[in-house]
CSV table of C-alpha atoms and ligand atoms in Angstrom, one decimal:
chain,number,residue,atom,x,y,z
A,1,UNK,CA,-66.2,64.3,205.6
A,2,UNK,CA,-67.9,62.3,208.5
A,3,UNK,CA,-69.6,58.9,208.5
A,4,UNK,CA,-73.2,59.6,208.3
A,5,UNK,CA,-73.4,57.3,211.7
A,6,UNK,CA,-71.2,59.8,213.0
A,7,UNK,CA,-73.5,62.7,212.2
A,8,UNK,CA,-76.5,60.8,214.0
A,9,UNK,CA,-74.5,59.9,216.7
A,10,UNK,CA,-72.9,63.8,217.2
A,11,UNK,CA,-76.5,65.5,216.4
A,12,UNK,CA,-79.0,66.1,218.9
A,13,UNK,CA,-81.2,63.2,220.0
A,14,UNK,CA,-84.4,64.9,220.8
A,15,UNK,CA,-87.0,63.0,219.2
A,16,UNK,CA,-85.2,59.6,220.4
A,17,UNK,CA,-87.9,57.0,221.5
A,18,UNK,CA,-90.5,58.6,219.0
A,19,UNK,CA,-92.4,57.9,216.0
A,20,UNK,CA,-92.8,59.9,212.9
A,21,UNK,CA,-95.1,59.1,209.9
A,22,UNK,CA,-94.3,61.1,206.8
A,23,UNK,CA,-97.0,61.5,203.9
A,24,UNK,CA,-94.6,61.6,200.8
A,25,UNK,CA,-91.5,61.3,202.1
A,26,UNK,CA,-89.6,60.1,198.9
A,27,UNK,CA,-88.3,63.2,197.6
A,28,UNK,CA,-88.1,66.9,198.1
A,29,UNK,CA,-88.8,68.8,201.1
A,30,UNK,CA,-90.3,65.5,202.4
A,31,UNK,CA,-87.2,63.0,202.2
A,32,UNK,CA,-85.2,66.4,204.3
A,33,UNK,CA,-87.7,65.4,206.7
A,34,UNK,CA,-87.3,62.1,206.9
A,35,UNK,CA,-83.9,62.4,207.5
A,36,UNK,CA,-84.1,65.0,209.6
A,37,UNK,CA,-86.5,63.3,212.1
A,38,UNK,CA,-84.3,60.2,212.1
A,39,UNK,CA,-81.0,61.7,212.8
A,40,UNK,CA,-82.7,63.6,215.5
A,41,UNK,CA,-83.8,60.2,217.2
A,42,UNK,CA,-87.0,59.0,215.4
A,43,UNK,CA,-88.1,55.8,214.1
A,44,UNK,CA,-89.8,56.6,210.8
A,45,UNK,CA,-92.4,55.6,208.2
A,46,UNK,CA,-92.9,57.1,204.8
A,47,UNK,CA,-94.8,56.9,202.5
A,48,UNK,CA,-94.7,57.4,198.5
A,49,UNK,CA,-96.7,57.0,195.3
A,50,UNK,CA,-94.9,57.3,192.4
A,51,UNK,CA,-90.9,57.1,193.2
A,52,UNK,CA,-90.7,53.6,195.4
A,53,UNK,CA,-86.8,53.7,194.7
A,54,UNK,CA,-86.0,57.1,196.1
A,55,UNK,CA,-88.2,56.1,198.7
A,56,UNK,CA,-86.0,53.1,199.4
A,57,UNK,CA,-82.7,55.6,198.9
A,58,UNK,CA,-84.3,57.5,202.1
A,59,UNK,CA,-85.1,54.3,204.1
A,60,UNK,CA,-81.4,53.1,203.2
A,61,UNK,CA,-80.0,56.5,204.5
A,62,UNK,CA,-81.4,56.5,207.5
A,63,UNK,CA,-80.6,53.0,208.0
A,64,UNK,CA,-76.8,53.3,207.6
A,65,UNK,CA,-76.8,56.0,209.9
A,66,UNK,CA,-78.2,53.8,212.5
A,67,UNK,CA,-81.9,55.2,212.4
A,68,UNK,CA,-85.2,52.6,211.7
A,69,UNK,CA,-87.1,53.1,208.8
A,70,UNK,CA,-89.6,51.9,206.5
A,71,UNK,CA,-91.3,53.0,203.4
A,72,UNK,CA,-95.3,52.1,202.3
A,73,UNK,CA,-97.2,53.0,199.3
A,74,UNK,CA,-99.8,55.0,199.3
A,75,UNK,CA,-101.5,57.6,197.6
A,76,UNK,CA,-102.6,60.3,199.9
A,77,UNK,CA,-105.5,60.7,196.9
A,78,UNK,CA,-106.9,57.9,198.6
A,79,UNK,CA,-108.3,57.7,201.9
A,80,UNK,CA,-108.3,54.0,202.1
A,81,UNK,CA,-104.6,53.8,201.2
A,82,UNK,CA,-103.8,56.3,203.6
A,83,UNK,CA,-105.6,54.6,206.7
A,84,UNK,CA,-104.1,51.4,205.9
A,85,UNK,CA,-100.6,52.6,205.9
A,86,UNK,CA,-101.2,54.6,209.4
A,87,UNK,CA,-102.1,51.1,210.6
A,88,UNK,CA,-99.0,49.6,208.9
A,89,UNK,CA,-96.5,52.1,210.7
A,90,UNK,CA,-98.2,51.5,213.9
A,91,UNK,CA,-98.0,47.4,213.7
A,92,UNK,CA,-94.3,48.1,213.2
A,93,UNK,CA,-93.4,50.8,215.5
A,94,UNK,CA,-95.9,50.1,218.1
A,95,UNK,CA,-97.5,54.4,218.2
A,96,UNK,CA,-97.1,57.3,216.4
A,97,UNK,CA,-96.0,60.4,217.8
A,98,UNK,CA,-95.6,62.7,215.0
A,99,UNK,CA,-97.3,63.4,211.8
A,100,UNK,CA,-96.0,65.1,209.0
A,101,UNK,CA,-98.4,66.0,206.4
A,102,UNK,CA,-96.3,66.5,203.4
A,103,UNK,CA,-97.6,64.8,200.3
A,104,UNK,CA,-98.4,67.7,198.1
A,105,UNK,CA,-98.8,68.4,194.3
A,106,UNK,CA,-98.6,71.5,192.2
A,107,UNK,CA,-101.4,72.1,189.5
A,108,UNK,CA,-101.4,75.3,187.0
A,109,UNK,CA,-103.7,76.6,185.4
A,110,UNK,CA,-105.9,80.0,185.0
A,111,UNK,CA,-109.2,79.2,186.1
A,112,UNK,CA,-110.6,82.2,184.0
A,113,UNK,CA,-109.3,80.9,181.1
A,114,UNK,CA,-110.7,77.3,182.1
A,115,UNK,CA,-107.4,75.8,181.8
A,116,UNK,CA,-107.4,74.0,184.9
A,117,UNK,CA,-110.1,70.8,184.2
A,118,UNK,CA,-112.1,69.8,187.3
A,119,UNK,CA,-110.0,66.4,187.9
A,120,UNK,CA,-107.0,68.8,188.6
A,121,UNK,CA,-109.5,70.6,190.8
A,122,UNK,CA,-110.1,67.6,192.5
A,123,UNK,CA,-107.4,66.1,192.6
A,124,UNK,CA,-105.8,69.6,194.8
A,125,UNK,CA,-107.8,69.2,196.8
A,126,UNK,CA,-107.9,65.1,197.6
A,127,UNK,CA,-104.3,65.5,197.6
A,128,UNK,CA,-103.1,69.3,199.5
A,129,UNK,CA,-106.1,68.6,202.1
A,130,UNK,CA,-108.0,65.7,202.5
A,131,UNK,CA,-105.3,63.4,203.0
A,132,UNK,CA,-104.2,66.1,206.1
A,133,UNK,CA,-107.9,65.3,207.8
A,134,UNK,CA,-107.8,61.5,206.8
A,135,UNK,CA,-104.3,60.7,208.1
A,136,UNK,CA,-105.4,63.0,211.2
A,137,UNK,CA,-107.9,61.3,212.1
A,138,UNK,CA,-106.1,57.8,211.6
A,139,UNK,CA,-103.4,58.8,213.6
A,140,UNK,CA,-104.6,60.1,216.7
A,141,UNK,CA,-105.8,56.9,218.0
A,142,UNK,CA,-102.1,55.8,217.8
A,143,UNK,CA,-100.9,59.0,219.3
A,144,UNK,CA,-100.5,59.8,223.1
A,145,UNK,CA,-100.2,63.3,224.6
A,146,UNK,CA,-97.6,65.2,223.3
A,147,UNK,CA,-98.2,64.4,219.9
A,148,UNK,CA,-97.7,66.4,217.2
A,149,UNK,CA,-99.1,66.9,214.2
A,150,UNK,CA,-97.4,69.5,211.2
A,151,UNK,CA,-98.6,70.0,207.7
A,152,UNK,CA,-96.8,71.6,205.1
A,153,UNK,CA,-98.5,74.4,203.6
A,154,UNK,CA,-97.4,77.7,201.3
A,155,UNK,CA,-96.8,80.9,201.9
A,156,UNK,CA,-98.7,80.9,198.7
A,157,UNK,CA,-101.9,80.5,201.0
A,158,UNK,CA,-100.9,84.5,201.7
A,159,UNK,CA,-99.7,85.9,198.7
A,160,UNK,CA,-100.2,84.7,195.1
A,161,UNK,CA,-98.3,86.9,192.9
A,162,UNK,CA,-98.7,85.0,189.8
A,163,UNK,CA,-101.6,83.7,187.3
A,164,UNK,CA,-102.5,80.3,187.5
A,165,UNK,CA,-102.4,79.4,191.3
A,166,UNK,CA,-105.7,80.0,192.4
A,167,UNK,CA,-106.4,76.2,192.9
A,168,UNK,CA,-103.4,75.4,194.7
A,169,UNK,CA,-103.3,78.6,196.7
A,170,UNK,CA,-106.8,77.9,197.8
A,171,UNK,CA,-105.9,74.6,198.9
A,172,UNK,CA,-103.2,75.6,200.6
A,173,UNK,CA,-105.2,78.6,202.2
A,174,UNK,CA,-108.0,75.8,203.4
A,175,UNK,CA,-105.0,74.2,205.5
A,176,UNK,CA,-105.0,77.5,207.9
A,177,UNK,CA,-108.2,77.2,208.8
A,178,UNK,CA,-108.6,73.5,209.1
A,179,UNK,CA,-105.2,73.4,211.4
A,180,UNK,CA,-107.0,75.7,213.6
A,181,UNK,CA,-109.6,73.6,214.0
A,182,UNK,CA,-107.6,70.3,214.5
A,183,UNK,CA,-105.6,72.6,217.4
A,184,UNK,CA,-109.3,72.5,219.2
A,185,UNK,CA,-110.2,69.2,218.8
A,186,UNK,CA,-106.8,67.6,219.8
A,187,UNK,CA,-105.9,70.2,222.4
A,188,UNK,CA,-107.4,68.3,224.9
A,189,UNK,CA,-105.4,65.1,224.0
A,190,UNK,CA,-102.5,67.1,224.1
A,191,UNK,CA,-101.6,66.8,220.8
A,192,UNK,CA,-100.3,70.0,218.8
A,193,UNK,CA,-101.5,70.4,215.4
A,194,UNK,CA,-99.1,73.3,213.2
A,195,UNK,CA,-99.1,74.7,209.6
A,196,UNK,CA,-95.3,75.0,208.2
A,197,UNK,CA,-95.6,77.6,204.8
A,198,UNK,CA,-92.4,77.5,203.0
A,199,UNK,CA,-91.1,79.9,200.1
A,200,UNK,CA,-89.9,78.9,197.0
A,201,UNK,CA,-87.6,75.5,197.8
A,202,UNK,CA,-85.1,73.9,195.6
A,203,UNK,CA,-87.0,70.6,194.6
A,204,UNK,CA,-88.3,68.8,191.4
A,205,UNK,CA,-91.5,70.8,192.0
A,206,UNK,CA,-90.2,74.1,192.1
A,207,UNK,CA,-86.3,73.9,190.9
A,208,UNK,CA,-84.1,76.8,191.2
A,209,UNK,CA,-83.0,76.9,188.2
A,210,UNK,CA,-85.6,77.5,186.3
A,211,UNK,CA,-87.5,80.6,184.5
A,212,UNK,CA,-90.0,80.3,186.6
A,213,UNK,CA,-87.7,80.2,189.5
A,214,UNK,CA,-86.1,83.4,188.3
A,215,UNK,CA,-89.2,85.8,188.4
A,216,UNK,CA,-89.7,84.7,191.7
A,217,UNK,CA,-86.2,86.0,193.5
A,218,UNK,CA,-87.1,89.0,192.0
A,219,UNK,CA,-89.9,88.9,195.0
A,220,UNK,CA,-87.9,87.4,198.3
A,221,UNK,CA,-85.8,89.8,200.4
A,222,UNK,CA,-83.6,87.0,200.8
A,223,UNK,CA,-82.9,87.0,197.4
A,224,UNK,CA,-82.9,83.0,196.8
A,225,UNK,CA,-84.2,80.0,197.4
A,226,UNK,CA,-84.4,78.3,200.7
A,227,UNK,CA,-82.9,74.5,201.1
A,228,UNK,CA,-84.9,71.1,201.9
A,229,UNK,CA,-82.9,70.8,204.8
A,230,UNK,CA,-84.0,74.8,206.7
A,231,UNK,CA,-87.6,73.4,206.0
A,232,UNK,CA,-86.4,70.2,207.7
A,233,UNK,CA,-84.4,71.7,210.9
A,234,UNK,CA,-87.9,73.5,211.3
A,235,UNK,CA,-90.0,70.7,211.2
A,236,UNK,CA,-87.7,69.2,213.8
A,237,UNK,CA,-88.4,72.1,216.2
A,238,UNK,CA,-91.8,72.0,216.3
A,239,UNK,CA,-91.9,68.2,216.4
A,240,UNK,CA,-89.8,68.5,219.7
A,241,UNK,CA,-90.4,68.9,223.2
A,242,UNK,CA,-89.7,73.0,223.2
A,243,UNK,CA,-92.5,73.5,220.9
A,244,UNK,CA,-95.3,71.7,223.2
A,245,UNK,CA,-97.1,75.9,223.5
A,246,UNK,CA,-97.4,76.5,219.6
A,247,UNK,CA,-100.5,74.8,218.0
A,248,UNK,CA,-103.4,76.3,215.3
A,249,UNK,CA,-100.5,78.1,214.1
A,250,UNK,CA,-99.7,79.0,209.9
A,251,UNK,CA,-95.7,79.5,210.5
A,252,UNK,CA,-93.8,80.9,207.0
A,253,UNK,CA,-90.4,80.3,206.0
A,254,UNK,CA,-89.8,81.7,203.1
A,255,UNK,CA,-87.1,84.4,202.5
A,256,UNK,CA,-88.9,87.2,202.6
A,257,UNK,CA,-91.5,85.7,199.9
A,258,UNK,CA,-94.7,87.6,201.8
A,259,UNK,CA,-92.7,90.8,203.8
B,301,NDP,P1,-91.9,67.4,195.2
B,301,NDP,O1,-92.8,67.3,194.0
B,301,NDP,O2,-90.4,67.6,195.0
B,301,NDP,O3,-92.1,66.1,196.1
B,301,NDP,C1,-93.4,65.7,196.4
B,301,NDP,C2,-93.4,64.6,197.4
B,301,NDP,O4,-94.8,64.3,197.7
B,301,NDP,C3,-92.9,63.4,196.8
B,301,NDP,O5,-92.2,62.6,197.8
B,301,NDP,C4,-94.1,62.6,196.3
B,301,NDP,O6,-94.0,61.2,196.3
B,301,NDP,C5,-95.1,63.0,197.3
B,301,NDP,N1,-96.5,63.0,196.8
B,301,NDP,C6,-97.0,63.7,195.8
B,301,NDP,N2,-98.3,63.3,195.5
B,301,NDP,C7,-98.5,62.2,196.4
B,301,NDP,C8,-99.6,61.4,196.6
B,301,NDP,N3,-100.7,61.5,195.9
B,301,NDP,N4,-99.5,60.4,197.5
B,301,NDP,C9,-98.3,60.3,198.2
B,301,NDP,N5,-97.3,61.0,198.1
B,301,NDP,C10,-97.3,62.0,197.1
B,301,NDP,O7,-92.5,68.6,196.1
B,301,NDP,P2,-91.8,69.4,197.3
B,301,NDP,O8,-90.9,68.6,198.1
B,301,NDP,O9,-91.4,70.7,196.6
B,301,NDP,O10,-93.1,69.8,198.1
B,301,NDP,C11,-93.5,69.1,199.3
B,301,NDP,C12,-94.6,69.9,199.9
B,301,NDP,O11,-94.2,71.3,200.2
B,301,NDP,C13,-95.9,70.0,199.1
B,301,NDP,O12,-97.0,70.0,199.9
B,301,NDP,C14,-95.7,71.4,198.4
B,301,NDP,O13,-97.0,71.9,198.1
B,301,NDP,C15,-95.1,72.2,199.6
B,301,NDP,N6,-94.4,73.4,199.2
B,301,NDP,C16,-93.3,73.3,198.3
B,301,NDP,C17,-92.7,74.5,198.0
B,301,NDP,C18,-91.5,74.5,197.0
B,301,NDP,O14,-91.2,75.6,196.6
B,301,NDP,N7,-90.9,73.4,196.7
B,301,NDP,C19,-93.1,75.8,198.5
B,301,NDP,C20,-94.2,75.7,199.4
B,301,NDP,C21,-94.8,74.5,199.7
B,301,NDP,P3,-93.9,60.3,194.9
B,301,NDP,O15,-92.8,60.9,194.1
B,301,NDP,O16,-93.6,59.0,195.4
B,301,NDP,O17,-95.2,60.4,194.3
């Protein structure tokens, strides 16, 4: 098995010399990212809420593979929290070049049976998609041309084949429209602004393993779940230089979840 500073050093170095700030990047599809992004050549700041030591066990990993990183709490529930941790990445790193919108949560619940209160409602939506618009909006004056920034959706946002995900399929619906409007109003800066909808992905949110987890392959053409790590390598893409012609775009990967 190789050194992890041997994988960074052997691995493409195509974001080297950028920045990447990472709502929720302790666990999950998130941490893949963070990872990800550093071993492709970026500095990085994450952020977490409620799991400060797996956010330090990312910030560690990267940093024994020879990457920079730092972790900051916030909740992306809270605008303030979220503006003052854009500002804390760029006093350290000096810009930010890519934002990843990641920070996410998962709230059940029929609505017609009203078991979904409205502080779940709420809380959806402060979470799924205001923090996107906040941290947006904080970042770009940190952020030159060729910036990017990529949001983590569903491919729940176009199908929904169970009860009880009306809430968080609508909030993940809102992010289509809202990074087609981003696209237009950072076009002109340069800046890319893209929608990544996974499938079902093996995390503590959605583990494979689960009950749950088997109704659902019964839907994919693939037939399983995807990894942290194919949600990561696609992240990378689109953070790169190759991708500087996609932006407003929803872009699913997810097995086969929505053929
Ligand atoms: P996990 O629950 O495994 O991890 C969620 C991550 O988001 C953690 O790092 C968590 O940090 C962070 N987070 C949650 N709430 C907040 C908050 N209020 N403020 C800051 N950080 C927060 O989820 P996944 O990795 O599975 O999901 C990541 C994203 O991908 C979400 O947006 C989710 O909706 C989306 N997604 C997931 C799919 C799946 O099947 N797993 C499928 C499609 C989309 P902490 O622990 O520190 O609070």
């Amino acid at each position: 098995m190789s050194h992890p500073a041997q994988t960074a050093q052997s691995a493409s170095q195509h974001l080297a010399g950028k920045v990447a700030f990472i709502q929720g990047g302790s666990r999950g599809i998130g941490a893949a990212i963070a990872r990800r992004l550093a071993r492709d050549g970026a500095d990085v700041a994450l952020t977490y809420a409620n799991s400060p030591e797996r956010a330090a066990e990312v910030v560690r990993d990267i940093e024994a593979a020879g990457g920079r990183a730092i972790s900051i709490k916030a909740d992306s529930a809270d605008a303030e929290q979220i503006k003052a941790a854009v500002q804390h990445a760029a006093d350290t790193f000096g810009k930010i070049d890519i934002l990843v919108n990641n920070a996410g949560v998962l709230l059940l619940g029929n609505v017609a049976e009203g078991e979904l209160p409205l502080a779940d409602i709420d809380r959806t939506l402060a979470v799924n998609v205001r923090s996107v618009i906040v941290a947006s909006q904080a970042v770009v004056r940190h952020m030159d041309k060729g910036g990017r920034i990529i949001s983590i959706g569903s491919t729940n946002a176009d199908r929904m084949p169970f009860q009880g995900g009306s809430i968080y399929a609508m909030s993940k619906s809102a992010l289509v429209g809202l990074t087609k409007g981003l696209a237009r109003d950072l076009g002109p800066l340069g800046i890319t602004v893209n929608n990544v909808q996974p499938g079902p992905i093996d995390t503590d949110m959605n583990p494979a393993d689960s009950a749950f987890a088997a109704d659902l392959l019964g839907l994919m053409a693939s037939g399983r779940y995807g990894q942290v790590e194919e949600v990561a390598g696609f992240v990378a893409y689109l953070a790169g230089p190759e991708a500087g012609y996609i932006t407003g775009a929803s872009l699913t990967i997810d097995g086969g979840f929505g053929a």
